[in-house]
mmCIF file of C-alpha atoms in Angstrom:
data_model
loop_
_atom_site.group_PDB
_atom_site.id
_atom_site.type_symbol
_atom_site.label_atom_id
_atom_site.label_comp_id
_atom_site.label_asym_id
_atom_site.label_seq_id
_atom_site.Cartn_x
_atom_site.Cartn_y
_atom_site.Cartn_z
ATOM 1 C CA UNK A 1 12.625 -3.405 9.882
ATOM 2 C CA UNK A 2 15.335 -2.559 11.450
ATOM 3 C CA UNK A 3 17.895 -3.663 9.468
ATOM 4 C CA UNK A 4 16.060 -1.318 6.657
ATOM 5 C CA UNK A 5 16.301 1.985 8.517
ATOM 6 C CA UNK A 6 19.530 1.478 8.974
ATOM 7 C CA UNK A 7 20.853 0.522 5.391
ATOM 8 C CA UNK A 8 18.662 3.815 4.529
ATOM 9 C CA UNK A 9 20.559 5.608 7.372
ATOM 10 C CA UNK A 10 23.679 4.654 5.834
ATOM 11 C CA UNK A 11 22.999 5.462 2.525
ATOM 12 C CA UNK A 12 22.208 8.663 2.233
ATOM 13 C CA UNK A 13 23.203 12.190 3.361
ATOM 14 C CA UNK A 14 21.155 14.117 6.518
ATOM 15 C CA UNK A 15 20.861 10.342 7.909
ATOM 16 C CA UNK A 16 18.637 9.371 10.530
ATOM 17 C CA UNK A 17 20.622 7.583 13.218
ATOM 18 C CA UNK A 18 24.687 8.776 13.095
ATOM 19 C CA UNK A 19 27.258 10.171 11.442
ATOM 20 C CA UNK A 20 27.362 12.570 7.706
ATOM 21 C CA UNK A 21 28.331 10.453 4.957
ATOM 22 C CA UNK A 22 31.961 11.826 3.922
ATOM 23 C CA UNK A 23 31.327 14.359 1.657
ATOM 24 C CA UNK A 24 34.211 13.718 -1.073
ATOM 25 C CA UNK A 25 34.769 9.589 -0.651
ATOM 26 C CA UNK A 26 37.782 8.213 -1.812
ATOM 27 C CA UNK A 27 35.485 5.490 -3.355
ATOM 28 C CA UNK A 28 32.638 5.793 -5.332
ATOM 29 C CA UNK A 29 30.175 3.179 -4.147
ATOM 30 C CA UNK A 30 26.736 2.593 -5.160
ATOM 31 C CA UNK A 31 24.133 4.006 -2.423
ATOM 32 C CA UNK A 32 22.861 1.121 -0.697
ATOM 33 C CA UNK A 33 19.739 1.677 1.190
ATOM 34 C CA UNK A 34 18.529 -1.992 0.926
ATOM 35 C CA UNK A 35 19.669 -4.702 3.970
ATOM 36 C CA UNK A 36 22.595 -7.292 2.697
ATOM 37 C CA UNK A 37 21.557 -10.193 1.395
ATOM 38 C CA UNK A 38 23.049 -13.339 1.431
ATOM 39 C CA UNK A 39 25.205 -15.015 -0.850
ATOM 40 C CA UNK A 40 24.278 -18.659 -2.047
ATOM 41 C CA UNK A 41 25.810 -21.160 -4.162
ATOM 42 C CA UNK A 42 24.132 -21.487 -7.492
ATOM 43 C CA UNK A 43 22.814 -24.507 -8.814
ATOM 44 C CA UNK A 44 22.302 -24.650 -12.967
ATOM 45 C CA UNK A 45 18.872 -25.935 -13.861
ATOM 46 C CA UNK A 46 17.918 -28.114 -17.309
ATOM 47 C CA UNK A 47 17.008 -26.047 -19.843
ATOM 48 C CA UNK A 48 14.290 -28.003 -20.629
ATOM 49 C CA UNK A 49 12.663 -28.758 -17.367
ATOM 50 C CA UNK A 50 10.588 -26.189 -15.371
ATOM 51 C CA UNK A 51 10.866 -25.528 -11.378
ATOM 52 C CA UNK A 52 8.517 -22.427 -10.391
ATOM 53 C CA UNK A 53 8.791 -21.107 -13.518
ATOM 54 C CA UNK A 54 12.597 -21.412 -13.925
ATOM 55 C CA UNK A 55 14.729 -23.526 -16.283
ATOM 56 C CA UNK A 56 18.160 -23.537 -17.597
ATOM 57 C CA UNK A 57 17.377 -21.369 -20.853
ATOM 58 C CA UNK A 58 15.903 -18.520 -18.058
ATOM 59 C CA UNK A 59 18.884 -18.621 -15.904
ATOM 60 C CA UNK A 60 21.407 -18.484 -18.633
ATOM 61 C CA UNK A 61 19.545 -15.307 -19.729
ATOM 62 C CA UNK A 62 19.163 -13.163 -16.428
ATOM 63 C CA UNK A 63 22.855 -14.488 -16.067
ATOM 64 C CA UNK A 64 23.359 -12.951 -19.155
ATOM 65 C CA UNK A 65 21.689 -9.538 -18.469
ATOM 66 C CA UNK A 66 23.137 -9.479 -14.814
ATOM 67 C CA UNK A 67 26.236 -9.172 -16.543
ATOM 68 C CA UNK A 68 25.697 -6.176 -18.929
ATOM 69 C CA UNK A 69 23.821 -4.403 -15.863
ATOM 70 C CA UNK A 70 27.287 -4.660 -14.389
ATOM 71 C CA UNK A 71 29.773 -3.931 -17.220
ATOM 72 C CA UNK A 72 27.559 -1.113 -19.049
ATOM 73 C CA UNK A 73 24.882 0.748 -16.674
ATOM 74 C CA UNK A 74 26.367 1.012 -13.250
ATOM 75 C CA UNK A 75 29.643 0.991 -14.398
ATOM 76 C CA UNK A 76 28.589 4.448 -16.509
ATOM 77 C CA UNK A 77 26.646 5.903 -13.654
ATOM 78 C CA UNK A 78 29.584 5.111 -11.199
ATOM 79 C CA UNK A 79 32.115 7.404 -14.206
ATOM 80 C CA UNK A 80 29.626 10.245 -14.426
ATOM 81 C CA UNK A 81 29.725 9.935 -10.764
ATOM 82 C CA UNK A 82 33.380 10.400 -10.063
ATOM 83 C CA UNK A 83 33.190 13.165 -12.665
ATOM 84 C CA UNK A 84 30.614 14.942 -11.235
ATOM 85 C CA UNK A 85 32.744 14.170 -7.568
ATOM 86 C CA UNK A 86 36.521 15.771 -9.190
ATOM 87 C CA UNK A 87 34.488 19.072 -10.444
ATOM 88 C CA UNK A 88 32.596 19.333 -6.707
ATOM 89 C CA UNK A 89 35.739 19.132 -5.286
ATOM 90 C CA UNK A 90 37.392 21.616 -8.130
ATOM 91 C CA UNK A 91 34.588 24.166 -6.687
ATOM 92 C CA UNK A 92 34.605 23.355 -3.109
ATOM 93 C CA UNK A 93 38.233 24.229 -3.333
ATOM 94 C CA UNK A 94 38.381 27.206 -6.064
ATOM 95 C CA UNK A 95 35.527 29.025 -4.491
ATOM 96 C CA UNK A 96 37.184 30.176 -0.825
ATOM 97 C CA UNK A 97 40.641 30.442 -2.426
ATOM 98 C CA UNK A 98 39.456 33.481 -5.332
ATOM 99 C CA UNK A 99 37.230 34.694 -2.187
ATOM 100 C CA UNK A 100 40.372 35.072 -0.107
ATOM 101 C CA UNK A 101 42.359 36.399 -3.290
ATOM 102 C CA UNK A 102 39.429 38.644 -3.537
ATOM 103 C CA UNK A 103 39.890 39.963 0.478
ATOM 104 C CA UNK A 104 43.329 40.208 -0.356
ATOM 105 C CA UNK A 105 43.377 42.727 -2.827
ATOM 106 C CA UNK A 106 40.806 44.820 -1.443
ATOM 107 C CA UNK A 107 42.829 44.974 2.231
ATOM 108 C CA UNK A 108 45.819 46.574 -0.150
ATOM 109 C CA UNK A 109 43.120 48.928 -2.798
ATOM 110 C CA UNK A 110 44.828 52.657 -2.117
ATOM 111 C CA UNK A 111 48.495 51.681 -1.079
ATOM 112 C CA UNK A 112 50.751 53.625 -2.948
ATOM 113 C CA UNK A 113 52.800 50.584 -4.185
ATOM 114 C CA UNK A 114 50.103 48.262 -4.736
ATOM 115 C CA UNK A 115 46.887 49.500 -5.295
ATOM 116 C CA UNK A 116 46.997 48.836 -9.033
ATOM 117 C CA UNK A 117 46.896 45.144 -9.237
ATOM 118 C CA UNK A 118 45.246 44.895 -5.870
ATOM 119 C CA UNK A 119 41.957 46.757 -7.256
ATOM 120 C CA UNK A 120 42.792 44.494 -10.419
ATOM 121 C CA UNK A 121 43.259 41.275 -8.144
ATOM 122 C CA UNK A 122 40.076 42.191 -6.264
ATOM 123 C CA UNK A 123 37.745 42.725 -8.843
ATOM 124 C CA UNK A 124 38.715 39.537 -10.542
ATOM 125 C CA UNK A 125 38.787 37.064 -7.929
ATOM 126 C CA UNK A 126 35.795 38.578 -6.657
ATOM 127 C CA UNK A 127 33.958 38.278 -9.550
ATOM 128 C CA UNK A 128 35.500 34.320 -10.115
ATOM 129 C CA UNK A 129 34.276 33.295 -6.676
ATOM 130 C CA UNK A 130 30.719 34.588 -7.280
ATOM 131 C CA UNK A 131 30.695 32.598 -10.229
ATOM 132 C CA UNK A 132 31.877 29.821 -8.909
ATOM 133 C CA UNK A 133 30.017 29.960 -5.772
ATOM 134 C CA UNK A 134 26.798 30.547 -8.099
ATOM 135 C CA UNK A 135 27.605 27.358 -9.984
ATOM 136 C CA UNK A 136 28.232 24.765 -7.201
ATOM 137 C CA UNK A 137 25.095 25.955 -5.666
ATOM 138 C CA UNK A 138 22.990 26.863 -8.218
ATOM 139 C CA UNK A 139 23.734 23.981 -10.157
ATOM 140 C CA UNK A 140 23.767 21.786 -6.899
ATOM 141 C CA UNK A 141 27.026 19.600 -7.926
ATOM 142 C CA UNK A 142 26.626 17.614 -4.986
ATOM 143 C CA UNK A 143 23.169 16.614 -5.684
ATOM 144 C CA UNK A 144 24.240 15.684 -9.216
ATOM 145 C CA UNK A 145 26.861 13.237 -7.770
ATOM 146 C CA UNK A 146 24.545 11.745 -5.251
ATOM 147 C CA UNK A 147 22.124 11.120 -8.051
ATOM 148 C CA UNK A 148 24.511 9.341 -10.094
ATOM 149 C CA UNK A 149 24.912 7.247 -7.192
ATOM 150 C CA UNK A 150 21.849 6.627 -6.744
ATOM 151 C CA UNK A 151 21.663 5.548 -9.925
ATOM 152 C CA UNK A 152 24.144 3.233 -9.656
ATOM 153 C CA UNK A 153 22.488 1.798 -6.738
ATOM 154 C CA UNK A 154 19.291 1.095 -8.523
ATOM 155 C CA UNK A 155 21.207 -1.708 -10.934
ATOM 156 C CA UNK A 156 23.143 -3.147 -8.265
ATOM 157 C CA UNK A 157 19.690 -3.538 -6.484
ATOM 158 C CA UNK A 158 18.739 -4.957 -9.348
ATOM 159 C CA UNK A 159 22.193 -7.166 -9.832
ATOM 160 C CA UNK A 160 21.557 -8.747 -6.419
ATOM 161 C CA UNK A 161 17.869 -9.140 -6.934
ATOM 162 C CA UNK A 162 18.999 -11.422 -9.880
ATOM 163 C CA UNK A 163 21.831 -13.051 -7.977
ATOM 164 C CA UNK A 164 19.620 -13.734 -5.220
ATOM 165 C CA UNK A 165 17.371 -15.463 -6.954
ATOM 166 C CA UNK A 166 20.093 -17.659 -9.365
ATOM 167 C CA UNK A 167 21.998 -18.507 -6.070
ATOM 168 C CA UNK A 168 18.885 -19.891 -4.398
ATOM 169 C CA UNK A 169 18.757 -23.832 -4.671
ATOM 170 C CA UNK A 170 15.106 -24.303 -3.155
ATOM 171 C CA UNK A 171 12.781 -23.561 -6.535
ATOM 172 C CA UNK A 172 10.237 -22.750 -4.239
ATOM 173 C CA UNK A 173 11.689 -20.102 -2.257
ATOM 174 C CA UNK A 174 12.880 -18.400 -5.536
ATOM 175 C CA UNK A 175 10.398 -15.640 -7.314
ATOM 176 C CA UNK A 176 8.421 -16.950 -9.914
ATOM 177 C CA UNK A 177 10.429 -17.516 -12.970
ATOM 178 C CA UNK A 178 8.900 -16.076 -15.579
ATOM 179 C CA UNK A 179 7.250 -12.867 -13.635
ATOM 180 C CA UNK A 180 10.928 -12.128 -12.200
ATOM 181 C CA UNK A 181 11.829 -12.038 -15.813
ATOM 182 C CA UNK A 182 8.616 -9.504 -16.634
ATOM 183 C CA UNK A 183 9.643 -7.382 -13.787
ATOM 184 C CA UNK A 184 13.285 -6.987 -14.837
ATOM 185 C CA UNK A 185 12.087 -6.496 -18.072
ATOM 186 C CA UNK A 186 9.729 -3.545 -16.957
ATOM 187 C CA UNK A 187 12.637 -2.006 -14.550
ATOM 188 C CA UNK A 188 14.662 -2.021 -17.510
ATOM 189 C CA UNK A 189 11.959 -0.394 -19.533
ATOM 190 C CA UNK A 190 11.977 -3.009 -22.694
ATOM 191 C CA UNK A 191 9.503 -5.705 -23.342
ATOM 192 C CA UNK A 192 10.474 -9.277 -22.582
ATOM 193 C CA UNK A 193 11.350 -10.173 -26.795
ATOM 194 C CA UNK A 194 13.973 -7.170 -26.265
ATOM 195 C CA UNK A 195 15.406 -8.307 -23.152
ATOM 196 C CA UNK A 196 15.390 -12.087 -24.798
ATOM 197 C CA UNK A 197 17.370 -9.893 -27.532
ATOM 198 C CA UNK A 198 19.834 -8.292 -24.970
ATOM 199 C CA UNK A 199 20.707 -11.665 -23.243
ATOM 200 C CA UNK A 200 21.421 -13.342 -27.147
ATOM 201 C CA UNK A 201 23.631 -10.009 -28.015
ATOM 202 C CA UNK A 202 25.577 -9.857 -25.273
ATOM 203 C CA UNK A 203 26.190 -13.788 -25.526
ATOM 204 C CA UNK A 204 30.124 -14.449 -25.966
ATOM 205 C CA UNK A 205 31.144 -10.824 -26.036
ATOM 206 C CA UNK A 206 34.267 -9.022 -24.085
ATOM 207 C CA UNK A 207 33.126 -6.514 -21.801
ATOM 208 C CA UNK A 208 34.518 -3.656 -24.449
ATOM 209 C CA UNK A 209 32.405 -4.964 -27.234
ATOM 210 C CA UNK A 210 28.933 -4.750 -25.642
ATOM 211 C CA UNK A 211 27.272 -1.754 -26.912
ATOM 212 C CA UNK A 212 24.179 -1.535 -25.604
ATOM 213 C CA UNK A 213 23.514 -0.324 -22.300
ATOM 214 C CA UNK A 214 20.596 -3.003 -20.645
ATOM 215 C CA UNK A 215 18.347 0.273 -19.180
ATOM 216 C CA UNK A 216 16.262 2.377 -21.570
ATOM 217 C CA UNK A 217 14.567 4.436 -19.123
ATOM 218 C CA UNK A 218 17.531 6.339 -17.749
#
């Protein structure tokens, strides 16, 4: 229990126990509010014979969509998120600089010599900076990148959910085969023929020529 507060703690913003989460990373990671799990060696089943509901044809298939999870879905989330990271920075920055420009040229408005541009300058920036302030907080930029994140957390949830299970040699201790494949098939919001479909698309392709993202829910 433990171990789960503080994987949420580290997660997210306002945490429980610690420290703010840097508020303009360097990296964009997925948010990871599950505890790690541990890495096993995988062992390939026969596609013909059935342990716990799992065979070789099953494991080459959530191989299969593990893969486009990857390369497609929370590789797009993790874009839109550093996009969504370079424009709160962009109006983190912009917004105290035209608010200064703003002071500026009011603290010169009526000087013989200047008070031209600085009514000019003041009016401007001033007007700028509300607009940008109104956007980055209105439109809560920040919030947009930590959903994207968030996102992007939910499939690599999902990616080690998958791993977990392919990686574990005791049958028994795995989740049962074919309801593992019904529930990535409902996360993923398609019905198990079109998740079948996925795995047989995506079969021999390069990363740049898979299409379709494996999510059609969000």
């Amino acid at each position: 229990m433990m171990e789960k507060v503080l994987a949420l703690d580290k997660a997210y913003p306002l945490p429980l126990l610690g420290a703010m989460l840097e508020k303009f990373p360097t990296n964009i990671e997925p948010a990871v509010w599950w505890p790690e799990q541990r890495r096993r060696q995988a062992k390939g089943l026969d596609r013909k014979k059935s342990w716990n509901g799992w065979n070789g044809k099953l494991e080459e298939e959530m191989t299969k969509i593990f893969g486009v999870i990857g390369k497609k879905d929370k590789a797009d989330y993790l874009r839109l998120g550093g996009k969504a990271l370079k424009l709160n920075k962009f109006l983190a920055i912009s917004g105290p600089v035209l608010t200064g420009l703003a002071a500026l040229g009011s603290a010169f408005v009526g000087s013989p010599d200047h008070g031209s541009w600085a009514v000019m300058l003041g009016v401007v920036a001033g007007a700028l900076a509300s607009v940008v302030n109104t956007f980055e907080h209105g439109g809560q930029v920040g919030m947009v990148f930590e959903m994207y994140r968030s996102n992007a957390g939910f499939f690599k949830l999902m990616e080690e959910s998958i791993e977990s299970n392919l990686t574990e040699n005791d049958m028994e201790r795995r989740e049962h085969g074919e309801l593992f494949e019904m529930k990535v098939a409902l996360q993923l919001g398609r019905s198990l023929s079109q998740l079948r479909d996925l795995a047989a698309s995506s079969s021999g392709k390069r990363e740049e020529d898979i299409e379709e993202f494996a999510s059609k829910l969000f």
